[in-house]
Tab-separated table of C-alpha atoms in Angstrom:
chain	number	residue	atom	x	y	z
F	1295	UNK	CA	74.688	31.550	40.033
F	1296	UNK	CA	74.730	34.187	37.138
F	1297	UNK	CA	71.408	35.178	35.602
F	1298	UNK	CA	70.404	36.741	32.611
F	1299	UNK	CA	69.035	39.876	32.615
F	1300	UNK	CA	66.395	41.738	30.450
F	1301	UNK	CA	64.561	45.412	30.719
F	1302	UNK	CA	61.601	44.563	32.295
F	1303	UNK	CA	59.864	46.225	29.324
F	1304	UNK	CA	61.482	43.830	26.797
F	1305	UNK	CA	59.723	42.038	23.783
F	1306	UNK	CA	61.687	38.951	24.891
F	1307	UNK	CA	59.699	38.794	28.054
F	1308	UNK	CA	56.767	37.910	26.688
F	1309	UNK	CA	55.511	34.375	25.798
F	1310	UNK	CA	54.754	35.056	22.155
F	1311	UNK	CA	58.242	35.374	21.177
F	1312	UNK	CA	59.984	32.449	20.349
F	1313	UNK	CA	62.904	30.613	22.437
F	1314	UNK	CA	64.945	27.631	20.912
F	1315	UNK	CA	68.487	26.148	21.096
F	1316	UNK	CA	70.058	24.970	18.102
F	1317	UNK	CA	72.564	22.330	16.358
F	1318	UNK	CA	73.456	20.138	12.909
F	1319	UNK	CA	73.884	17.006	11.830
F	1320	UNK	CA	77.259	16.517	11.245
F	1321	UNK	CA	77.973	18.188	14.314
F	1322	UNK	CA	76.408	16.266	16.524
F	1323	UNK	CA	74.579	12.790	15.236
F	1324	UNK	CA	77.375	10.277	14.721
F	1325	UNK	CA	76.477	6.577	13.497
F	1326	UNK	CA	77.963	7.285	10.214
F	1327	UNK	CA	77.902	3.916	9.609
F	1328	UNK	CA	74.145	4.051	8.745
F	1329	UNK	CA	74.828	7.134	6.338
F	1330	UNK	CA	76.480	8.064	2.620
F	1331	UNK	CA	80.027	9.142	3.137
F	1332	UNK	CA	79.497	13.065	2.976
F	1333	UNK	CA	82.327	16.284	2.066
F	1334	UNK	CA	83.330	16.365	5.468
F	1335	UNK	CA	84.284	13.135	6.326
F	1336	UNK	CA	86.232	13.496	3.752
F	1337	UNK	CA	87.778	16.719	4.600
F	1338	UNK	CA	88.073	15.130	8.057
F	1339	UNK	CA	90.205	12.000	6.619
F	1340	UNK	CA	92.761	14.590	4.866
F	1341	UNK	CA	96.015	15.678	7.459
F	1342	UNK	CA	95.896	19.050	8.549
F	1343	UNK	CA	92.583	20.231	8.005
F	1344	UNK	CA	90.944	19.658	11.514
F	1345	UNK	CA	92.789	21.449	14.172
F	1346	UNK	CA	92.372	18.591	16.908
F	1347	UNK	CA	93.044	15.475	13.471
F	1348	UNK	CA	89.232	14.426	14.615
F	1349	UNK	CA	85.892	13.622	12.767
F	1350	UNK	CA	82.718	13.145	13.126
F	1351	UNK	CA	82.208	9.915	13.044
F	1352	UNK	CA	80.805	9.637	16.314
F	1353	UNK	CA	80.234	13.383	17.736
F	1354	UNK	CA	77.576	13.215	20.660
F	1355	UNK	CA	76.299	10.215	19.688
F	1356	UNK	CA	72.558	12.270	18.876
F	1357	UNK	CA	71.336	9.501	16.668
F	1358	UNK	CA	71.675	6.719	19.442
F	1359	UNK	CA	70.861	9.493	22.662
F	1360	UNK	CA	68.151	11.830	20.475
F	1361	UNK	CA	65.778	10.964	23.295
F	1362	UNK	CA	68.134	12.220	26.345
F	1363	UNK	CA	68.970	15.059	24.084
F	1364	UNK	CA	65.117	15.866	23.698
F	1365	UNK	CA	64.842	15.610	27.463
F	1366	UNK	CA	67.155	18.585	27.738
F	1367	UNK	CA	65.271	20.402	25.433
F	1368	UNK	CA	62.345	19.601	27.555
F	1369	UNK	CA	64.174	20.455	30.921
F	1370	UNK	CA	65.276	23.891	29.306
F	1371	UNK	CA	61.549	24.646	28.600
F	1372	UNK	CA	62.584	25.896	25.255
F	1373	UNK	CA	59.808	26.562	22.853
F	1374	UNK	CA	61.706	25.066	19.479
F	1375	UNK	CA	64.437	23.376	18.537
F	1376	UNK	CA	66.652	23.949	14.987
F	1377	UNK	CA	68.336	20.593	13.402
F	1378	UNK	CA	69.431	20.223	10.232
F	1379	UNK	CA	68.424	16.938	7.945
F	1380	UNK	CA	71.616	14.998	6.705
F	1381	UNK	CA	71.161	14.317	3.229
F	1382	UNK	CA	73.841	11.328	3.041
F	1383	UNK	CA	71.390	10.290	5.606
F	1384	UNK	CA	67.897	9.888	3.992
F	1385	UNK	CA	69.249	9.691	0.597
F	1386	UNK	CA	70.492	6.611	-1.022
F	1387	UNK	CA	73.336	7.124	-4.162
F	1388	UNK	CA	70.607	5.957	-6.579
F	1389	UNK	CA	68.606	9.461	-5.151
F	1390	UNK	CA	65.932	7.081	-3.931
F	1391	UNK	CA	65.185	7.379	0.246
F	1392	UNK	CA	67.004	5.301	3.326
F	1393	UNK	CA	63.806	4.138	4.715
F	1394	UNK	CA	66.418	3.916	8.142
F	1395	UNK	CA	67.423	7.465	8.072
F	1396	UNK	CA	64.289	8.660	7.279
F	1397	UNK	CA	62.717	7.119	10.416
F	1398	UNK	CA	64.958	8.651	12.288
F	1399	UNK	CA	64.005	12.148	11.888
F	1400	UNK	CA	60.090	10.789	11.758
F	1401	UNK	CA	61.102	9.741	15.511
F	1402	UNK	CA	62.645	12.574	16.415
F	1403	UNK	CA	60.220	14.489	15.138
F	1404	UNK	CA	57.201	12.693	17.060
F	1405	UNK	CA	59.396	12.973	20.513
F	1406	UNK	CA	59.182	17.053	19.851
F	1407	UNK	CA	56.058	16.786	19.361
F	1408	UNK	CA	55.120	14.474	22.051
F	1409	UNK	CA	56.601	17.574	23.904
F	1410	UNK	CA	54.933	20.309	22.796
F	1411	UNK	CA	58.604	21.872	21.158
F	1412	UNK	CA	58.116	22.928	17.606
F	1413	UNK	CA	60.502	21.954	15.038
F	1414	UNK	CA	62.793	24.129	13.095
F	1415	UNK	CA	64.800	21.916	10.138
F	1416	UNK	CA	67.045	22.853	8.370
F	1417	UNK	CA	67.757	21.073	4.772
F	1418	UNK	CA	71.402	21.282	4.252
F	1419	UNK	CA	73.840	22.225	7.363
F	1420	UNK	CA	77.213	22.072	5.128
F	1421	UNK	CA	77.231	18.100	4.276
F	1422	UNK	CA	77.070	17.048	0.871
F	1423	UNK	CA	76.633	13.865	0.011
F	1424	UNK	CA	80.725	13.010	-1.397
F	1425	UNK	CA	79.051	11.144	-4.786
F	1426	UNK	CA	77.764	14.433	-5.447
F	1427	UNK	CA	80.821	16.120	-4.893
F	1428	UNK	CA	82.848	13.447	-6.845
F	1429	UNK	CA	80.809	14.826	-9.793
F	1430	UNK	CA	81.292	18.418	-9.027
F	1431	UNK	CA	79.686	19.700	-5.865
F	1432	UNK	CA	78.510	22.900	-5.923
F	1433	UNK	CA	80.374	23.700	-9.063
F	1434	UNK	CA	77.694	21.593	-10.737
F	1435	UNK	CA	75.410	22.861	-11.533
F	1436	UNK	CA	73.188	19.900	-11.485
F	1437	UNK	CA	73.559	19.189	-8.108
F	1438	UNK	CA	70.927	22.342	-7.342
F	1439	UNK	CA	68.723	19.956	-9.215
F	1440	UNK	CA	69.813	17.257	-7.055
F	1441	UNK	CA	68.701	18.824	-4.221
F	1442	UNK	CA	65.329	19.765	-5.290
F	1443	UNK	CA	64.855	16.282	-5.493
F	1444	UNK	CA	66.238	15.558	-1.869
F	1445	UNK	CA	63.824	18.466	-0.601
F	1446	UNK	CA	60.829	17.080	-2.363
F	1447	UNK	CA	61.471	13.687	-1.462
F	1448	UNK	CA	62.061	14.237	2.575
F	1449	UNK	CA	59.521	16.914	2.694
F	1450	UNK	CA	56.954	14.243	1.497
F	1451	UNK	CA	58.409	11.477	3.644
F	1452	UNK	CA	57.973	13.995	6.553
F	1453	UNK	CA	54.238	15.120	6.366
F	1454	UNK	CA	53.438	17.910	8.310
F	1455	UNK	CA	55.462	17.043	11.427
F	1456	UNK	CA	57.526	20.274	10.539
F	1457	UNK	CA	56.904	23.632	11.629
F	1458	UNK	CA	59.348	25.569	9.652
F	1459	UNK	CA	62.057	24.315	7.150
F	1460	UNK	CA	65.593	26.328	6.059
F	1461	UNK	CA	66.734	25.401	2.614
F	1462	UNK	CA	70.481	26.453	3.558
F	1463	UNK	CA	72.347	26.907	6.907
F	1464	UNK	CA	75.061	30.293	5.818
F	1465	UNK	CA	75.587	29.880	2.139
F	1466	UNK	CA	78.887	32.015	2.854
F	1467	UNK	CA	80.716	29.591	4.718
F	1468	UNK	CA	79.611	26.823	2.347
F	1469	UNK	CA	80.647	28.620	-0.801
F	1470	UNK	CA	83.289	30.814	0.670
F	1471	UNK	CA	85.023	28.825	3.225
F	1472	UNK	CA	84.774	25.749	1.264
F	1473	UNK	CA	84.995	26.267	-2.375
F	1474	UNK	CA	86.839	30.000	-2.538
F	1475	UNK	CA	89.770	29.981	0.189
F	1476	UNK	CA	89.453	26.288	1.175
F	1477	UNK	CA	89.327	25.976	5.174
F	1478	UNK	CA	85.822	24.054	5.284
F	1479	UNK	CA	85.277	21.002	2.947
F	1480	UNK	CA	85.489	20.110	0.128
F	1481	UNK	CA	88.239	22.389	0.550
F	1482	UNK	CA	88.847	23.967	-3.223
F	1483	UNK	CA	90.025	27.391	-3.964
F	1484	UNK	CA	89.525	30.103	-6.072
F	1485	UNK	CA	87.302	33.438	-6.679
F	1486	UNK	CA	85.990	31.862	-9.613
F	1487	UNK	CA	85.138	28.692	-7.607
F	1488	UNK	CA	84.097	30.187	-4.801
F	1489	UNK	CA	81.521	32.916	-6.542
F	1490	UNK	CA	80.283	29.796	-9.202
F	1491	UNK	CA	79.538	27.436	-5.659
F	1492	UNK	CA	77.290	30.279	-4.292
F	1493	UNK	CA	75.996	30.785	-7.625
F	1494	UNK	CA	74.378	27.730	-7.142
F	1495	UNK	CA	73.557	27.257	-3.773
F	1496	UNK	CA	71.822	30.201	-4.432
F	1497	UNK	CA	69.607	28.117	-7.463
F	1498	UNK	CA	69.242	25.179	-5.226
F	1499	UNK	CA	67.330	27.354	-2.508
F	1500	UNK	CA	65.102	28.725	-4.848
F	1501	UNK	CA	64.477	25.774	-6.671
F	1502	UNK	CA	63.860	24.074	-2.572
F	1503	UNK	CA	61.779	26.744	-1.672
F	1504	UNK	CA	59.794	26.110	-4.732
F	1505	UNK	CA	59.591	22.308	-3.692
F	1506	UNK	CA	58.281	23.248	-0.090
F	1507	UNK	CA	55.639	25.654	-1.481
F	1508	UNK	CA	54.228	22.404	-3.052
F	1509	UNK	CA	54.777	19.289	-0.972
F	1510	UNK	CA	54.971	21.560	2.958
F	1511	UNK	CA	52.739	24.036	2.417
F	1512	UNK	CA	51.828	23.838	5.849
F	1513	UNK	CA	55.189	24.910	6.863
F	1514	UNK	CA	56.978	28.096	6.856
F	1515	UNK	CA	59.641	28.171	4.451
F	1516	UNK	CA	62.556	30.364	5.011
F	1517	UNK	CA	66.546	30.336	4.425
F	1518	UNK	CA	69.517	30.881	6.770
F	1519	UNK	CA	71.934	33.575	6.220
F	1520	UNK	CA	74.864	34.606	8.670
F	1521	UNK	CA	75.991	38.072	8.863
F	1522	UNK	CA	79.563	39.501	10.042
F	1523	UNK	CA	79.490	43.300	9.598
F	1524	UNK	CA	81.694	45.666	8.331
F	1525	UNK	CA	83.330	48.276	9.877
F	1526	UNK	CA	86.201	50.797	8.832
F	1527	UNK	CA	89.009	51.200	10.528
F	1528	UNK	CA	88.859	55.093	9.751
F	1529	UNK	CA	86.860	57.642	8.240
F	1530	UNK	CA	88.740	58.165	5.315
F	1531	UNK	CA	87.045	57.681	1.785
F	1532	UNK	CA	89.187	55.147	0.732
F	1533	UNK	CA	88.220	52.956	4.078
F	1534	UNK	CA	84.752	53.377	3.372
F	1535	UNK	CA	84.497	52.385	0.238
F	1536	UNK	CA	86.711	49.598	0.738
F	1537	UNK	CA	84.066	48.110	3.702
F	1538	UNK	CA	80.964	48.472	1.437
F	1539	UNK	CA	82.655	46.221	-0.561
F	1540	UNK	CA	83.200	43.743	1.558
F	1541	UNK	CA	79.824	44.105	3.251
F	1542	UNK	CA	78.627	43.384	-0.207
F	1543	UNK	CA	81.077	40.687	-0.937
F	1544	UNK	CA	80.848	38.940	2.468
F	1545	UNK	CA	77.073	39.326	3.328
F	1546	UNK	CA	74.944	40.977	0.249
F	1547	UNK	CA	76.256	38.822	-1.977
F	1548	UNK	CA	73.616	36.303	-0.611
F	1549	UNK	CA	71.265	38.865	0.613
F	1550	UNK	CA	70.616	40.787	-2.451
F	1551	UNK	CA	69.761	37.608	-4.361
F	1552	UNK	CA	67.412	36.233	-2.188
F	1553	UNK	CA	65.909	39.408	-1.381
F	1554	UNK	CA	65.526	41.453	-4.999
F	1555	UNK	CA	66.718	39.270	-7.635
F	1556	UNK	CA	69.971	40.706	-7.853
F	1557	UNK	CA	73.809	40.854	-6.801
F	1558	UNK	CA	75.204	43.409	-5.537
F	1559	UNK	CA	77.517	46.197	-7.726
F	1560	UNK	CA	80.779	44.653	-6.317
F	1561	UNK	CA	79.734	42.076	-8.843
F	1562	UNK	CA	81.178	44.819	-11.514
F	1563	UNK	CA	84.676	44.805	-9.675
F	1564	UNK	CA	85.274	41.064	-10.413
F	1565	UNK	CA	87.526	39.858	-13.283
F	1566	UNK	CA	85.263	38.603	-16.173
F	1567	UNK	CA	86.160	34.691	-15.737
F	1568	UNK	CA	85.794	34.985	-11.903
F	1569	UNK	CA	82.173	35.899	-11.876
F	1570	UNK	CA	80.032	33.258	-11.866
F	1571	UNK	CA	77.386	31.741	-15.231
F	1572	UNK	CA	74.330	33.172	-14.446
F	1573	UNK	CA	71.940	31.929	-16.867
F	1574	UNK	CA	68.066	32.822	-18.172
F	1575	UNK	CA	65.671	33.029	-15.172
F	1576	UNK	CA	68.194	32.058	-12.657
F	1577	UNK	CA	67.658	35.199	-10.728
F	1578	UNK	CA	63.863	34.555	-10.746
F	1579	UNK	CA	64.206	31.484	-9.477
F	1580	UNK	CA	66.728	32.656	-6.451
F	1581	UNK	CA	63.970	35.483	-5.474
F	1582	UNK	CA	61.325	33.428	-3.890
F	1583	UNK	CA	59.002	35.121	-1.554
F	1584	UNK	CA	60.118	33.837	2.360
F	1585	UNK	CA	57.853	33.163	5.071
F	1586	UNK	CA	60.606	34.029	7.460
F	1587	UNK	CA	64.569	34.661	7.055
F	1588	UNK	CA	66.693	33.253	9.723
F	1589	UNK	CA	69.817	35.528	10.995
F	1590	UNK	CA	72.882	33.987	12.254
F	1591	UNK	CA	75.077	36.715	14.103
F	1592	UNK	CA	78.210	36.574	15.969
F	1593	UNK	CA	80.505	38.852	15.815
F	1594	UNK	CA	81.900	41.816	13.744
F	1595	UNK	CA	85.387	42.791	11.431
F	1596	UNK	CA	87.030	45.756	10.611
F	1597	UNK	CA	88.286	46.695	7.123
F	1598	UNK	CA	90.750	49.114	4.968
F	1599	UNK	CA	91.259	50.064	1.550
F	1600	UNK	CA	93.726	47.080	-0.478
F	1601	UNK	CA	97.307	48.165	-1.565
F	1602	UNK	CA	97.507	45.732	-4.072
F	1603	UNK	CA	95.580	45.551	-7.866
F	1604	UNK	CA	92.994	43.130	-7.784
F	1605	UNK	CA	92.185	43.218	-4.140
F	1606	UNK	CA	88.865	44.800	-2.778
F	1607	UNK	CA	89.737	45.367	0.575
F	1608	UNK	CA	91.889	44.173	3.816
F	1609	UNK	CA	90.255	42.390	6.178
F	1610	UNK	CA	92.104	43.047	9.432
F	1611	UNK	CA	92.482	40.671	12.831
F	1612	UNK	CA	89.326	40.418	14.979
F	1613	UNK	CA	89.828	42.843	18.153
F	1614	UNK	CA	89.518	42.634	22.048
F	1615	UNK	CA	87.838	41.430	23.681
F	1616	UNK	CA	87.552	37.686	21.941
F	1617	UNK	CA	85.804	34.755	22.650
F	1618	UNK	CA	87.819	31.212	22.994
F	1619	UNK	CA	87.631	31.005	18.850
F	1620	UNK	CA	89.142	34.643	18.498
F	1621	UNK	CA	86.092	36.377	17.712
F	1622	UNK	CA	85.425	39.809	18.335
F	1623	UNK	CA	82.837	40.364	21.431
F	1624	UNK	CA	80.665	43.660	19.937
F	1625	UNK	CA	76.728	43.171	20.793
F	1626	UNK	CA	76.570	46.941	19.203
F	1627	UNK	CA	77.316	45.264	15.944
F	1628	UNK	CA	74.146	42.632	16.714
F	1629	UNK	CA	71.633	45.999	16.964
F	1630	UNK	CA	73.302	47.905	13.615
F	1631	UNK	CA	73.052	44.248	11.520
F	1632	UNK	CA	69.590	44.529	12.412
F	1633	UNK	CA	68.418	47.651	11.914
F	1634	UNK	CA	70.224	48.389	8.699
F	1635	UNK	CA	68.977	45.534	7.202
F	1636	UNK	CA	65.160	46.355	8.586
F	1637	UNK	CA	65.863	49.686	6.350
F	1638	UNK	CA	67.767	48.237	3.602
F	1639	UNK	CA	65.126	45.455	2.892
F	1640	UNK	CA	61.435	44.555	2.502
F	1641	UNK	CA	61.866	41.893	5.183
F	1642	UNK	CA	59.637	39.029	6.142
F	1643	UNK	CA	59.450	38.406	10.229
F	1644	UNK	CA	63.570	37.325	11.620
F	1645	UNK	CA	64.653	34.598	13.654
F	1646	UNK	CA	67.690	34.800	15.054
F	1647	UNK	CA	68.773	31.357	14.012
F	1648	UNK	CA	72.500	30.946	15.751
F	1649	UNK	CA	73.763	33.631	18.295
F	1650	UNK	CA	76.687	31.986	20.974
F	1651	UNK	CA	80.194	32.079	22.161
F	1652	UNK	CA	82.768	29.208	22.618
F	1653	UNK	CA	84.338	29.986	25.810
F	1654	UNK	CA	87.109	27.805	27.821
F	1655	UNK	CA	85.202	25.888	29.893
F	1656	UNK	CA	86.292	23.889	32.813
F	1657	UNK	CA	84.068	21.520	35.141
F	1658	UNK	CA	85.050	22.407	38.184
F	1659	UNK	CA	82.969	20.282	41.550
F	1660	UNK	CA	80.760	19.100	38.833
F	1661	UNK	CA	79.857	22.578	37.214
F	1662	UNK	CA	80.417	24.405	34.457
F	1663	UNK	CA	80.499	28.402	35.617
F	1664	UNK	CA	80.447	29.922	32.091
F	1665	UNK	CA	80.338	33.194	33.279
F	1666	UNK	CA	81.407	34.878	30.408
F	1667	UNK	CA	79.109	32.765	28.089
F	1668	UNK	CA	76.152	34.198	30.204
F	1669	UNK	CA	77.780	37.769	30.104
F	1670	UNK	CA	77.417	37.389	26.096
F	1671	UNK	CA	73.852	35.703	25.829
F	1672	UNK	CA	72.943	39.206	28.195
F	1673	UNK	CA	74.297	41.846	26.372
F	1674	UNK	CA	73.424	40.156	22.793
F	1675	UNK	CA	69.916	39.655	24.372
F	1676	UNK	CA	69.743	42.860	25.396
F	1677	UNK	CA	71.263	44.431	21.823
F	1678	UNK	CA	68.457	42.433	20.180
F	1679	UNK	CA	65.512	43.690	22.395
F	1680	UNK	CA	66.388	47.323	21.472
F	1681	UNK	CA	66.418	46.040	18.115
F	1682	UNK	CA	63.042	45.063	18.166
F	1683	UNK	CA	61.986	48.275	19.980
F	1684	UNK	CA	63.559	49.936	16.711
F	1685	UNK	CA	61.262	48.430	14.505
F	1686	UNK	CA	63.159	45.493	13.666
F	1687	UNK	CA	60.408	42.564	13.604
F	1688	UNK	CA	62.147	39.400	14.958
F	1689	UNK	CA	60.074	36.450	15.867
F	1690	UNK	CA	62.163	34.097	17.610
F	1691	UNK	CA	65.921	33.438	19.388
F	1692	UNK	CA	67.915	30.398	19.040
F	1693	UNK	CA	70.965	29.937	21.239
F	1694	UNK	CA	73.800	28.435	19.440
F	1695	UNK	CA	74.371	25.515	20.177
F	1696	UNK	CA	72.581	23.216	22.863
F	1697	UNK	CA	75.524	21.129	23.431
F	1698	UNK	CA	79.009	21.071	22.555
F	1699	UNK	CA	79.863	19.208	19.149
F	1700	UNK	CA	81.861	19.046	16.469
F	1701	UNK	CA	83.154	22.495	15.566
F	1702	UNK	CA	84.169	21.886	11.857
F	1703	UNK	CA	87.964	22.435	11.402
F	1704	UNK	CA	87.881	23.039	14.875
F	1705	UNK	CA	87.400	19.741	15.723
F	1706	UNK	CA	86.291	18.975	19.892
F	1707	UNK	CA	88.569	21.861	20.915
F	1708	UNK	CA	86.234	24.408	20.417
F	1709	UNK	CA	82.876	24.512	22.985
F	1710	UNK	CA	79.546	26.384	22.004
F	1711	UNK	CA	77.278	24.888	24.450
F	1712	UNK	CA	75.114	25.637	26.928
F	1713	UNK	CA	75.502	21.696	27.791
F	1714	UNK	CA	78.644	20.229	28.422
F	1715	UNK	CA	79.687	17.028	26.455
F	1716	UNK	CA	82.366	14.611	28.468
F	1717	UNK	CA	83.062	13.228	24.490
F	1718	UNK	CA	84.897	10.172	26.189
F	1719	UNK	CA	81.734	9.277	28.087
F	1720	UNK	CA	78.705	11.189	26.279
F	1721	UNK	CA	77.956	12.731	29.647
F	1722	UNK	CA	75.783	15.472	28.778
F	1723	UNK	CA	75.956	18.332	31.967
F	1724	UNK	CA	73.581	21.750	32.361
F	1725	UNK	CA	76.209	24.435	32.525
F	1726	UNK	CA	75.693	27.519	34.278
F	1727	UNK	CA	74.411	29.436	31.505
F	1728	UNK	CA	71.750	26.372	31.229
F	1729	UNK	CA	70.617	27.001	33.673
F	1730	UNK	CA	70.375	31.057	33.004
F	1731	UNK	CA	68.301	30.566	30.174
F	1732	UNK	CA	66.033	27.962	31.452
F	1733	UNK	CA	65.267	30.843	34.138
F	1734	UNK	CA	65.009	33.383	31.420
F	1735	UNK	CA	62.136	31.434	29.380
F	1736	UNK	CA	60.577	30.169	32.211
F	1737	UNK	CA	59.859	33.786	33.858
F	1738	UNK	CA	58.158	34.990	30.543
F	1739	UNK	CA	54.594	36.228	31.315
């Protein structure tokens, strides 16, 4: 069986760094029965928006099987494990708590704890309650104020089982994919839309991160960002240029903010009624000081300058060679993201929060021999460890995902796991690359 391996001088051999797995809520917990209707059953319900015309109304069953999925965790010997809360979950339409849903992260929470794993929570993993969109969404401004109230009323209800929290899992693909070209829920389109929505996200995390300082101090507070960089596809001026801005437009747009209180200058390329209201203090308010920022990273695009007025670059086809989703495979790009941001920012200590690969896998005489799933956890490992001998201070790594799930408008067809999911029977299965990074933790000294 395939291993993974390290330099034997490697950060990531020693115990003090951090190993987790990760997942969501949507993706994985099912009984939606016992939750608010949220933007992506909707977007679910609507033809042609999931490749595979599925939903998540049952995924991997988490809620019902949380304690077989905590025994993976355990078998794994993982140090942490990253969920995200649903907030259609533990919040009722009148903004008051679901005493149900609520105990069911307490319980969760207590099993991790029962054994020894710390817990990473995230605070909003893409599903909005759909009352909230039926009064705007993200375009609303007011529903950054309804989430401070959702943070400061689960963070309470909580206590200090948590060891860190995320206010937001990739504002990009929330505000981007959902509100500006439309793939993701609540499926709306626009620049203006789509720059307004992240406008606001934005305001909810600070205004969240403001909540945790007071009711989880004991916590470390931190947001999720995902980065795809930018490359040319030549060395001419016009190339160049045309990547930095959609570096900036793509992954500083959310960056900046957080970090310095600012947006980037591609902000000044933007059509006055497509930028979004930014009003007194909101910038203060976005640039709260983190205890750690959470990187999600997998893979890279290439860019060239736009022919047409208007446009700010092309964005061209991901290259060979490609995982099973079509992305890129480029673990250089993993080791640039990092260091140029270690130079570019003041940063607070990393954690790489989602790193994977969906492959096409096959169970074949009861195994899964993800090969090539292995071959990517190496050399992004690997990318990352010379990262950290660069200077780059990053705390922790969390494989993306523990199981196969739900993969948004990619429905079932689409596997990230290191554990199989048989969705007809909820068979969960160790594959191959499991069991390669259960041997990889466990021969940390």
């Amino acid at each position: 069986m395939k291993t993974i391996s390290l330099p034997l001088n490697s950060a990531l051999r020693n115990r003090s760094f951090l190993f987790g797995t990760a997942t969501s809520s949507f993706q994985i917990e099912g009984a939606a029965d016992s939750r608010l209707k949220s933007i992506w059953d909707t977007f679910c319900e609507q033809e042609g928006k999931i490749a595979d015309k599925s939903d998540g109304l049952v995924a991997c069953e988490h809620v019902a099987r949380y304690k077989e999925d905590v025994d993976l965790l355990q078998e794994l010997g993982v140090d942490a494990y990253r969920f995200s809360i649903s907030w259609p979950r533990v919040i009722q339409e009148d903004g008051e708590l679901n005493p149900q849903g609520v105990q069911f992260y307490i319980d969760l929470l207590d099993e991790l704890a029962g054994r020894g794993i710390k817990a990473f929570a995230t605070l909003y993993h893409w599903d909005l309650p759909q009352y909230l969109e039926d009064q705007g969404g993200w375009l609303n401004r007011d529903t950054a104020y309804a989430y401070q109230q959702y943070v400061t009323k689960i963070t309470q209800a909580l206590g200090s089982r948590v060891h860190a929290y995320a206010t937001f899992n990739e504002p990009f693909c929330s505000a981007y994919l959902g509100y500006e070209i439309g793939v993701h829920a609540p499926g709306k389109t626009g620049r203006k839309r789509g720059r307004s929505a992240a406008h606001h996200i934005l305001l909810a995390h600070g205004l969240g991160m403001q909540a945790l300082r007071e009711h989880a101090p004991q916590a470390l507070s931190g947001i999720v960002l995902n980065f795809t960089p930018c490359y040319p596809v030549s060395g001419s001026p016009a190339d160049r240029l045309a990547t930095i801005y959609a570096d900036e437009y793509i992954n500083q747009w959310y960056m900046q903010p957080v970090m310095e209180g600012s947006y980037p200058p591609v902000m000044d390329k933007l059509a006055p009624d497509d930028k979004p209201a930014i009003q007194p203090g909101d910038m203060e308010t976005i640039c709260q000081p983190l205890d750690f920022l959470g990187v999600n990273f997998y893979t890279r695009l290439t860019y060239s300058a736009p022919k047409q007025d208007g446009e700010l670059y092309i964005e061209h086809a991901h290259l060979e060679p490609k995982t099973d989703i079509g992305w890129e495979i480029y673990p250089q790009a993993f080791y640039d993201l990092l260091t140029s941001l270690n130079s570019r920012y003041d940063l607070p200590p990393i954690y790489i929060t989602e790193n994977g690969a969906a492959m096409a896998d096959k169970v074949e005489n009861g195994e899964v021999a993800d090969n090539d799933r292995i071959d990517y956890y190496e050399a992004h490992l690997r990318a990352l460890s010379d990262a950290i001998d660069a200077g780059v201070n990053v705390a922790g790594y969390f494989a993306w995902s523990l199981m196969d799930n739900f993969e948004w408008a990619e429905g079932y067809a689409k596997r990230f796991g290191i554990v199989y999911v048989d969705f007809e029977t909820q068979t969960r299965l160790f594959k191959h690359s499991a069991h390669a990074y259960k041997l990889l933790l466990a021969q940390r000294t």
